[in-house]
Amino acid sequence: MLISNTLLFRALILPISIFSCIGRVNAQQSFVSDQKYEAYKKRNQQIAIEEFLKLDTTSGSLLWPNIDPVLFFSNIRQNIISPDKINQGHATNFCGYAAMTHLLIKYHPDIYLDQIIKLYRNGSAPLKKKNLDPSERVRNAAGTLKNKGELDILHADQLWFLSLADEFKGYINIFDHKYHPGDENKIWAGTNYAKFNKMLKEFTDDYLRRKGSDFIRPMTGDFYEYISKQLELGIVLLYVNSKHLYPHKFSLFKLRAPTHFIVQYEMYKVGDQIMFRYWDYGLKTEQLIPRKRLRKLIFGITTIDPQTGS
Amino acid sequence: MKIICRYIIILCLSGFAACMAAKNRKTASYYRENKEEIEALRKTYDQLYNHQPFSAGFTDKSFRYYVMEVTTDSLRYIFNSEKNRRQLGEVIKRFQYDTTALRNLSNMLSDTKCLWLSKSSFYVDGQRETVTYLSFNSATTESPFVENKYYILIFLPHPITHPDIKKRIQKGDLIKIDELVYYTIGNRYR
């Protein structure tokens, strides 16, 4: 039975009639990460682009039978130019790898390029303490993922995410170590907080400050104050419960556990709420969240200083 | 003892109600019965979406407060009418949406009890295909003991006969209503 609802109409029209207030939004000091690294990012991006232009971008690799070289190299080029557009794809558990890759390409595109080309040509790439050495199952699966949105045609991202998931294992992956088709949506591809930080350390010498865990929220006092300070010190990655990022009241209870990785870029107070600007799914998102929800949202806070390693 | 018995009876009745509710799921007939309203909703959405892409829906069971996600090339704005009404209005103004059409859309969303309205893309032989989808509660009953499943209507822009799609139909992931309309029952509404 269809039921009309005039409240919705009011809810939509009312904001338009109160536009006169918009100019007076009481935004307080904005804490913006990222801007101080602008020159550093540009320099590294330039190095990576110059290196990319020297590559043979036409020949394929027998080690990766389903990777199309045209899609592979155009994807790498796009990643270096626009690291914000990296997308984990629809219905995958690749959020940890996507966030890590976004950070790696944004601040160290030269390292990313070197590693992915070695992986493509030799089937393995040396990291700080171990080798990125994907199994044959993963090498055969890369390039075949379907119904994942943009990821369907992003062959470099398929190769990269699958290789990371195959190489890095945390306690969360203990019951599903070997890749089987469809595992990109399952626990095989999951990432816990310690595993995420370990991945960051394996690729770069960046200084990391970690607070939080998979079960207990970080003991840092007021989250707004703490994250604001961290945004002044470096790049901030948050391990969050996505049920509080996109809340709804359709389910009876919300599981109190972290499920998603996002990169925090900006936050400031608007009245009694917090304007929250973060990166995930290939875009930056802006939304207002109440302070209480911020508390429920966050399980891990990693601050990264990309310049310390160089 | 009486209290314990009462609790057991209540629990049994709840379980029974839940089982009954799960059986009364929306099927192809739901779309056919409400075709006119759903098609009008979709047309209004397409008109507004072509101006500036967005998704919209509700986050509460009472269908009072709605959420709008406006997407640009690099930014996504998510605001709701419950707690960010002013910011939502600002976004509507900034992107110069047709507010009359938007008002009609919001009325149609609540009339049809549509939870979420959006578009999604996938690739068939390297060609990008974009479909519109509408999510509803999957149960036809209003019982509180309903499992969390969603009835998702998918509208194709043109018939797709690729083997991958046929395989999904055979597996039962997609159920055909007509040449361009399919539905699925999922755990997530957006």
Coordinates of C-alpha atoms in Angstrom, one line a residue:
Chain A
M1 CA 0.0 0.0 0.0
L2 CA 1.3 3.4 -0.9
I3 CA 1.5 6.0 1.8
S4 CA 2.0 9.6 1.1
N5 CA 4.4 11.6 3.3
T6 CA 4.3 15.3 3.4
L7 CA 7.1 15.5 6.0
L8 CA 9.6 14.6 3.3
F9 CA 8.3 17.5 1.2
R10 CA 8.8 19.8 4.1
A11 CA 12.2 18.5 4.8
L12 CA 13.2 19.2 1.2
I13 CA 11.7 22.6 0.9
L14 CA 12.7 24.0 4.3
P15 CA 16.4 24.0 3.7
I16 CA 15.9 26.1 0.6
S17 CA 14.0 28.7 2.6
I18 CA 16.8 29.1 5.1
F19 CA 19.6 29.7 2.7
S20 CA 20.2 33.1 4.2
C21 CA 21.9 31.3 7.1
I22 CA 24.4 29.5 4.9
G23 CA 27.0 32.3 4.7
R24 CA 27.1 32.3 8.5
V25 CA 28.1 28.7 9.0
N26 CA 30.2 28.8 12.0
A27 CA 33.1 26.8 10.7
Q28 CA 36.0 26.8 13.1
Q29 CA 39.7 26.2 12.4
S30 CA 40.1 23.6 9.6
F31 CA 42.7 20.9 10.1
V32 CA 44.0 20.0 6.7
S33 CA 46.5 17.2 6.1
D34 CA 48.5 16.8 2.9
Q35 CA 49.1 20.4 1.9
K36 CA 52.6 20.6 3.4
Y37 CA 53.7 17.7 1.2
E38 CA 52.8 19.3 -2.0
A39 CA 56.3 19.9 -3.3
Y40 CA 57.4 16.5 -2.1
K41 CA 54.5 14.8 -3.9
K42 CA 55.1 16.8 -7.2
R43 CA 58.8 15.9 -7.2
N44 CA 58.2 12.2 -6.7
Q45 CA 55.4 12.2 -9.3
Q46 CA 57.6 13.8 -11.8
I47 CA 60.3 11.2 -11.2
A48 CA 57.7 8.4 -11.7
I49 CA 56.3 9.9 -14.9
E50 CA 59.8 10.2 -16.3
E51 CA 60.5 6.6 -15.4
F52 CA 57.2 5.5 -16.9
L53 CA 58.0 7.1 -20.2
K54 CA 61.1 5.0 -20.5
L55 CA 59.2 1.7 -20.1
D56 CA 58.3 -0.8 -22.8
T57 CA 54.5 -0.4 -22.5
T58 CA 53.5 -2.7 -25.4
S59 CA 54.8 -6.2 -24.6
G60 CA 52.9 -8.6 -22.4
S61 CA 54.1 -10.9 -19.7
L62 CA 53.8 -14.7 -19.9
L63 CA 53.6 -14.8 -16.1
W64 CA 50.3 -13.0 -16.1
P65 CA 48.3 -14.6 -18.9
N66 CA 45.1 -12.7 -18.5
I67 CA 46.6 -9.2 -18.1
D68 CA 46.1 -7.0 -21.1
P69 CA 49.2 -4.8 -21.5
V70 CA 47.2 -1.9 -22.9
L71 CA 44.9 -1.9 -19.9
F72 CA 47.7 -2.6 -17.5
F73 CA 50.0 0.3 -18.5
S74 CA 47.2 2.8 -19.0
N75 CA 46.0 1.9 -15.4
I76 CA 49.5 2.5 -14.0
R77 CA 49.8 5.9 -15.8
Q78 CA 46.3 6.9 -14.5
N79 CA 47.3 5.8 -11.0
I80 CA 50.5 7.9 -11.0
I81 CA 48.7 11.0 -12.4
S82 CA 45.5 10.7 -10.2
P83 CA 46.2 8.6 -7.1
D84 CA 42.8 9.8 -5.6
K85 CA 41.0 7.7 -8.2
I86 CA 42.2 4.3 -7.0
N87 CA 39.1 2.3 -6.3
Q88 CA 38.8 -1.1 -4.5
G89 CA 35.9 -2.0 -6.8
H90 CA 32.3 -3.1 -6.0
A91 CA 31.8 -5.8 -3.5
T92 CA 35.4 -6.6 -2.7
N93 CA 37.4 -6.7 0.6
F94 CA 40.2 -4.8 -1.0
C95 CA 39.7 -1.5 1.1
G96 CA 42.9 -2.0 3.1
Y97 CA 45.0 -2.6 -0.1
A98 CA 43.3 0.3 -1.9
A99 CA 44.0 2.7 1.0
M100 CA 47.6 1.5 1.3
T101 CA 48.1 1.9 -2.5
H102 CA 46.5 5.3 -2.5
L103 CA 49.0 6.4 0.1
L104 CA 51.9 4.7 -1.6
I105 CA 51.2 6.2 -5.0
K106 CA 50.4 9.6 -3.7
Y107 CA 53.7 10.0 -1.7
H108 CA 56.0 7.4 -3.3
P109 CA 54.9 6.8 -6.9
D110 CA 58.5 5.9 -7.8
I111 CA 58.4 2.9 -5.4
Y112 CA 55.0 1.8 -6.6
L113 CA 56.2 1.9 -10.3
D114 CA 59.4 0.0 -9.6
Q115 CA 57.5 -2.7 -7.6
I116 CA 54.6 -3.2 -10.0
I117 CA 56.9 -3.4 -13.1
K118 CA 59.2 -6.0 -11.3
L119 CA 56.0 -7.9 -10.4
Y120 CA 54.8 -7.9 -13.9
R121 CA 58.1 -8.8 -15.6
N122 CA 59.6 -11.1 -13.1
G123 CA 56.6 -12.4 -11.1
S124 CA 58.1 -11.1 -7.8
A125 CA 59.3 -7.9 -6.2
P126 CA 61.6 -7.4 -3.2
L127 CA 60.2 -5.4 -0.3
K128 CA 62.0 -4.3 2.9
K129 CA 62.0 -7.7 4.7
K130 CA 60.3 -10.0 2.3
N131 CA 59.4 -10.6 -1.3
L132 CA 56.1 -9.9 -3.0
D133 CA 55.7 -13.3 -4.5
P134 CA 52.2 -14.0 -5.8
S135 CA 51.1 -17.7 -6.3
E136 CA 50.2 -19.1 -9.7
R137 CA 46.5 -19.1 -8.8
V138 CA 46.7 -15.3 -8.3
R139 CA 48.7 -14.7 -11.4
N140 CA 46.1 -16.6 -13.4
A141 CA 43.2 -14.8 -11.7
A142 CA 44.5 -11.2 -12.3
G143 CA 42.7 -9.7 -15.3
T144 CA 39.7 -12.0 -14.9
L145 CA 37.8 -10.2 -12.1
K146 CA 34.2 -9.4 -13.2
N147 CA 31.2 -7.4 -11.8
K148 CA 33.6 -5.2 -9.7
G149 CA 32.7 -1.9 -11.4
E150 CA 35.7 0.1 -12.7
L151 CA 38.0 -2.6 -11.3
D152 CA 36.9 -4.9 -14.2
I153 CA 39.1 -2.9 -16.6
L154 CA 41.8 -1.8 -14.2
H155 CA 44.2 -4.7 -14.8
A156 CA 47.2 -3.2 -12.9
D157 CA 45.0 -2.7 -9.8
Q158 CA 43.7 -6.3 -10.1
L159 CA 47.3 -7.6 -10.3
W160 CA 48.4 -5.4 -7.4
F161 CA 45.5 -6.0 -5.0
L162 CA 45.5 -9.7 -5.5
S163 CA 49.3 -9.9 -5.0
L164 CA 49.1 -7.9 -1.8
A165 CA 46.2 -10.1 -0.5
D166 CA 48.1 -13.2 -1.4
E167 CA 51.4 -12.1 0.2
F168 CA 50.3 -10.4 3.4
K169 CA 48.5 -12.5 6.0
G170 CA 47.0 -11.6 9.3
Y171 CA 45.1 -13.6 11.9
I172 CA 42.0 -12.7 10.0
N173 CA 43.1 -14.8 7.1
I174 CA 44.0 -17.9 9.1
F175 CA 41.2 -20.1 7.8
D176 CA 41.5 -19.0 4.1
H177 CA 45.1 -18.8 3.0
K178 CA 44.9 -20.0 -0.6
Y179 CA 43.1 -18.1 -3.3
H180 CA 40.1 -19.5 -5.0
P181 CA 37.9 -17.7 -7.6
G182 CA 35.5 -15.3 -5.7
D183 CA 37.8 -15.0 -2.7
E184 CA 38.3 -11.2 -3.4
N185 CA 34.8 -10.8 -1.7
K186 CA 35.7 -13.1 1.2
I187 CA 37.9 -13.3 4.3
W188 CA 40.9 -14.2 2.1
A189 CA 41.1 -10.6 1.1
G190 CA 40.4 -9.1 4.6
T191 CA 42.9 -6.8 6.3
N192 CA 43.2 -6.3 10.1
Y193 CA 44.9 -3.2 11.6
A194 CA 48.3 -4.8 12.4
K195 CA 48.5 -6.2 8.9
F196 CA 47.8 -2.9 7.4
N197 CA 50.5 -1.2 9.3
K198 CA 52.9 -4.0 8.4
M199 CA 52.2 -3.4 4.7
L200 CA 53.0 0.2 5.0
K201 CA 56.3 -0.6 6.8
E202 CA 57.3 -3.1 4.1
F203 CA 57.0 -0.6 1.3
T204 CA 58.5 2.6 2.8
D205 CA 60.6 3.9 5.6
D206 CA 57.9 6.4 6.6
Y207 CA 57.5 7.1 10.3
L208 CA 54.3 5.6 11.6
R209 CA 52.5 6.5 14.8
R210 CA 49.8 3.9 15.6
K211 CA 46.9 4.0 18.1
G212 CA 44.1 1.5 18.3
S213 CA 43.4 -2.1 17.6
D214 CA 40.8 -4.4 16.0
F215 CA 38.7 -4.7 19.2
I216 CA 39.4 -1.8 21.5
R217 CA 39.1 1.9 20.4
P218 CA 42.2 4.0 20.8
M219 CA 42.7 5.6 24.2
T220 CA 43.5 9.1 23.1
G221 CA 40.9 11.1 24.9
D222 CA 38.9 13.4 22.6
F223 CA 39.1 12.0 19.1
Y224 CA 38.5 15.3 17.4
E225 CA 41.3 16.9 19.3
Y226 CA 43.7 14.0 18.7
I227 CA 43.0 13.6 15.0
S228 CA 43.2 17.4 14.5
K229 CA 46.7 17.3 16.0
Q230 CA 47.7 14.3 13.9
L231 CA 46.6 16.1 10.7
E232 CA 49.1 18.8 11.5
L233 CA 51.9 16.2 11.9
G234 CA 51.3 14.0 8.9
I235 CA 48.8 11.9 6.8
V236 CA 46.1 10.3 8.9
L237 CA 44.7 6.9 8.1
L238 CA 41.6 5.7 10.0
Y239 CA 40.4 2.2 10.7
V240 CA 36.6 2.6 11.0
N241 CA 33.3 0.8 11.5
S242 CA 31.6 1.6 8.2
K243 CA 28.2 1.0 9.8
H244 CA 28.7 4.4 11.4
L245 CA 30.1 6.0 8.3
Y246 CA 26.9 5.3 6.4
P247 CA 24.4 4.8 9.2
H248 CA 20.9 3.5 8.8
K249 CA 18.2 2.2 11.1
F250 CA 17.1 -0.8 9.1
S251 CA 19.0 -3.4 11.1
L252 CA 18.3 -4.3 14.8
F253 CA 21.9 -4.0 15.9
K254 CA 25.2 -2.8 14.7
L255 CA 28.3 -5.0 15.0
R256 CA 30.8 -3.2 17.1
A257 CA 33.9 -3.8 15.0
P258 CA 36.1 -2.0 12.4
T259 CA 35.4 -2.9 8.8
H260 CA 36.9 -0.2 6.6
F261 CA 40.1 1.8 5.9
I262 CA 39.8 5.5 5.0
V263 CA 42.3 8.3 4.6
Q264 CA 41.4 11.4 6.6
Y265 CA 42.2 14.7 4.8
E266 CA 40.3 17.5 6.6
M267 CA 38.1 18.1 9.6
Y268 CA 36.5 21.1 11.3
K269 CA 33.7 22.0 13.6
V270 CA 30.4 23.2 12.1
G271 CA 28.2 24.1 15.1
D272 CA 28.1 21.0 17.3
Q273 CA 29.0 18.7 14.4
I274 CA 32.2 17.8 12.6
M275 CA 32.8 18.3 8.9
F276 CA 34.7 15.2 7.9
R277 CA 36.5 15.0 4.6
Y278 CA 38.1 11.6 3.8
W279 CA 39.1 9.4 0.9
D280 CA 37.7 6.0 0.0
Y281 CA 36.3 4.3 -3.2
G282 CA 38.3 6.6 -5.5
L283 CA 36.8 9.8 -4.3
K284 CA 37.0 12.3 -1.5
T285 CA 33.8 12.4 0.6
E286 CA 32.5 15.3 2.7
Q287 CA 29.9 14.7 5.4
L288 CA 28.9 16.1 8.7
I289 CA 29.0 13.7 11.6
P290 CA 28.0 14.3 15.2
R291 CA 30.8 14.1 17.8
K292 CA 29.3 11.0 19.4
R293 CA 29.4 9.2 16.1
L294 CA 33.1 10.0 15.7
R295 CA 33.7 8.2 18.9
K296 CA 31.8 5.1 17.7
L297 CA 33.3 5.2 14.3
I298 CA 37.1 4.9 14.9
F299 CA 39.1 1.9 16.0
G300 CA 42.5 2.7 14.6
I301 CA 44.5 5.9 13.9
T302 CA 47.8 5.7 12.0
T303 CA 49.7 8.9 11.4
I304 CA 52.3 8.7 8.6
D305 CA 55.1 11.2 7.9
P306 CA 56.1 10.4 4.3
Q307 CA 59.2 12.7 4.4
T308 CA 61.0 11.0 7.2
G309 CA 62.2 8.1 5.1
S310 CA 63.7 10.2 2.4
Chain B
M1 CA 7.2 -20.0 36.6
K2 CA 4.4 -18.1 34.9
I3 CA 6.8 -15.4 33.8
I4 CA 9.2 -17.9 32.3
C5 CA 6.3 -19.6 30.4
R6 CA 5.2 -16.2 29.1
Y7 CA 8.7 -15.4 27.8
I8 CA 8.9 -18.8 26.1
I9 CA 5.5 -18.2 24.4
I10 CA 6.6 -14.7 23.3
L11 CA 9.9 -16.1 21.9
C12 CA 8.0 -18.9 20.0
L13 CA 5.6 -16.4 18.6
S14 CA 8.4 -14.1 17.6
G15 CA 10.2 -17.0 15.9
F16 CA 7.0 -18.0 14.1
A17 CA 6.3 -14.4 13.0
A18 CA 9.9 -14.2 11.7
C19 CA 9.5 -17.4 9.7
M20 CA 6.2 -16.3 8.3
A21 CA 7.6 -12.9 7.3
A22 CA 10.6 -14.4 5.5
K23 CA 8.2 -16.3 3.2
N24 CA 6.3 -13.2 2.1
R25 CA 8.9 -11.7 -0.1
K26 CA 8.4 -9.3 -2.9
T27 CA 8.7 -10.9 -6.3
A28 CA 8.2 -9.9 -10.0
S29 CA 4.5 -9.2 -9.2
Y30 CA 5.4 -6.4 -6.9
Y31 CA 7.0 -4.5 -9.8
R32 CA 4.0 -5.2 -12.0
E33 CA 1.5 -4.0 -9.4
N34 CA 3.4 -0.8 -8.8
K35 CA 4.9 -0.3 -12.3
E36 CA 3.3 3.1 -12.9
E37 CA 4.7 4.7 -9.8
I38 CA 8.1 3.0 -10.1
E39 CA 8.5 4.1 -13.7
A40 CA 7.5 7.7 -12.9
L41 CA 10.1 7.6 -10.1
R42 CA 12.8 6.3 -12.4
K43 CA 12.1 8.9 -15.1
T44 CA 12.2 11.8 -12.6
Y45 CA 15.5 10.4 -11.2
D46 CA 17.1 10.1 -14.7
Q47 CA 16.1 13.7 -15.5
L48 CA 17.7 15.0 -12.3
Y49 CA 20.7 12.6 -12.5
N50 CA 21.6 13.8 -16.0
H51 CA 21.9 17.3 -14.5
Q52 CA 24.3 16.2 -11.8
P53 CA 24.8 12.5 -10.6
F54 CA 23.4 11.6 -7.2
S55 CA 22.0 8.8 -5.1
A56 CA 19.2 9.3 -2.6
G57 CA 17.1 7.4 -0.1
F58 CA 16.2 6.9 3.5
T59 CA 18.0 5.8 6.6
D60 CA 15.1 5.4 8.9
K61 CA 12.1 3.1 9.0
S62 CA 9.6 5.9 9.3
F63 CA 10.6 7.3 5.8
R64 CA 10.9 10.8 7.3
Y65 CA 14.5 11.7 6.8
Y66 CA 16.4 11.2 3.6
V67 CA 20.0 11.2 2.5
M68 CA 21.4 12.6 -0.7
E69 CA 24.8 11.7 -2.1
V70 CA 25.9 14.2 -4.8
T71 CA 28.9 13.0 -6.8
T72 CA 31.3 15.1 -8.8
D73 CA 34.5 14.0 -10.6
S74 CA 36.5 14.1 -7.4
L75 CA 34.1 14.8 -4.5
R76 CA 31.1 13.1 -3.0
Y77 CA 28.8 15.1 -0.6
I78 CA 26.7 13.1 1.8
F79 CA 24.1 15.0 3.8
N80 CA 20.8 14.1 5.4
S81 CA 17.6 16.0 6.2
E82 CA 17.7 14.9 9.9
K83 CA 20.9 16.5 11.1
N84 CA 22.5 18.3 8.2
R85 CA 19.4 20.0 6.7
R86 CA 21.1 23.3 6.0
Q87 CA 24.1 21.7 4.3
L88 CA 21.8 19.6 2.2
G89 CA 20.0 22.7 1.1
E90 CA 23.3 24.3 0.3
V91 CA 24.3 21.4 -2.0
I92 CA 21.0 21.4 -3.8
K93 CA 21.4 25.1 -4.4
R94 CA 25.1 24.9 -5.4
F95 CA 24.3 22.2 -8.1
Q96 CA 21.2 24.1 -9.2
Y97 CA 18.8 21.1 -9.1
D98 CA 15.3 21.5 -10.3
T99 CA 13.7 21.7 -6.8
T100 CA 10.2 20.9 -8.1
A101 CA 11.4 17.7 -9.7
L102 CA 13.4 16.9 -6.6
R103 CA 10.3 17.5 -4.4
N104 CA 8.3 15.2 -6.7
L105 CA 11.1 12.6 -6.4
S106 CA 11.1 12.7 -2.6
N107 CA 7.3 12.3 -2.5
M108 CA 7.5 9.3 -4.9
L109 CA 10.3 7.8 -2.9
S110 CA 8.3 7.9 0.3
D111 CA 5.0 6.8 -1.4
T112 CA 6.7 3.7 -2.8
K113 CA 8.8 3.2 0.3
C114 CA 11.9 3.0 -1.8
L115 CA 14.9 2.8 0.5
W116 CA 17.6 3.7 -2.0
L117 CA 17.9 4.9 -5.6
S118 CA 21.2 5.0 -7.4
K119 CA 23.1 3.9 -10.5
S120 CA 25.9 1.4 -10.8
S121 CA 28.3 0.5 -13.6
F122 CA 29.9 -2.7 -14.9
Y123 CA 31.8 -3.8 -18.0
V124 CA 30.7 -6.2 -20.7
D125 CA 33.4 -7.0 -23.2
G126 CA 35.2 -3.8 -22.2
Q127 CA 32.1 -1.7 -22.8
R128 CA 30.8 0.2 -19.8
E129 CA 27.1 -0.4 -18.9
T130 CA 25.2 1.7 -16.4
V131 CA 22.1 0.5 -14.7
T132 CA 19.6 2.1 -12.4
Y133 CA 18.6 0.3 -9.2
L134 CA 16.0 0.8 -6.6
S135 CA 16.0 -1.0 -3.2
F136 CA 13.0 -1.9 -1.1
N137 CA 12.5 -4.0 2.0
S138 CA 12.2 -7.5 0.6
A139 CA 9.3 -8.6 2.8
T140 CA 5.8 -7.6 1.9
T141 CA 4.7 -7.5 5.5
E142 CA 5.3 -4.7 8.0
S143 CA 6.1 -7.1 10.8
P144 CA 9.0 -6.0 13.0
F145 CA 10.4 -9.6 12.9
V146 CA 11.6 -9.4 9.3
E147 CA 15.0 -10.6 8.3
N148 CA 17.3 -7.9 6.8
K149 CA 16.9 -8.6 3.1
Y150 CA 16.4 -6.1 0.4
Y151 CA 14.4 -6.4 -2.9
I152 CA 16.5 -4.6 -5.5
L153 CA 15.0 -3.7 -8.9
I154 CA 17.5 -3.3 -11.7
F155 CA 16.8 -1.4 -14.9
L156 CA 19.0 -2.0 -17.9
P157 CA 19.4 0.7 -20.6
H158 CA 19.1 -1.9 -23.3
P159 CA 18.9 -5.7 -23.5
I160 CA 22.2 -7.4 -22.5
T161 CA 22.6 -11.0 -23.8
H162 CA 26.2 -11.5 -22.8
P163 CA 27.0 -15.1 -21.4
D164 CA 28.1 -13.6 -18.1
I165 CA 24.6 -12.1 -17.5
K166 CA 22.9 -15.3 -18.7
K167 CA 25.1 -17.2 -16.2
R168 CA 23.9 -14.9 -13.4
I169 CA 20.3 -15.4 -14.4
Q170 CA 20.8 -19.2 -14.5
K171 CA 22.4 -19.1 -11.0
G172 CA 19.4 -17.2 -9.7
D173 CA 21.4 -14.1 -8.8
L174 CA 19.2 -12.1 -11.2
I175 CA 15.5 -12.8 -11.8
K176 CA 14.0 -11.5 -15.0
I177 CA 10.8 -9.5 -14.9
D178 CA 10.9 -8.3 -18.5
E179 CA 13.5 -7.5 -21.2
L180 CA 14.9 -4.5 -19.4
V181 CA 13.9 -5.1 -15.7
Y182 CA 15.4 -7.6 -13.3
Y183 CA 15.3 -8.1 -9.6
T184 CA 17.6 -9.6 -7.0
I185 CA 17.3 -10.2 -3.2
G186 CA 20.4 -8.9 -1.4
N187 CA 21.8 -8.3 2.1
R188 CA 22.7 -4.7 1.3
Y189 CA 20.4 -2.0 0.1
R190 CA 23.0 0.3 -1.3

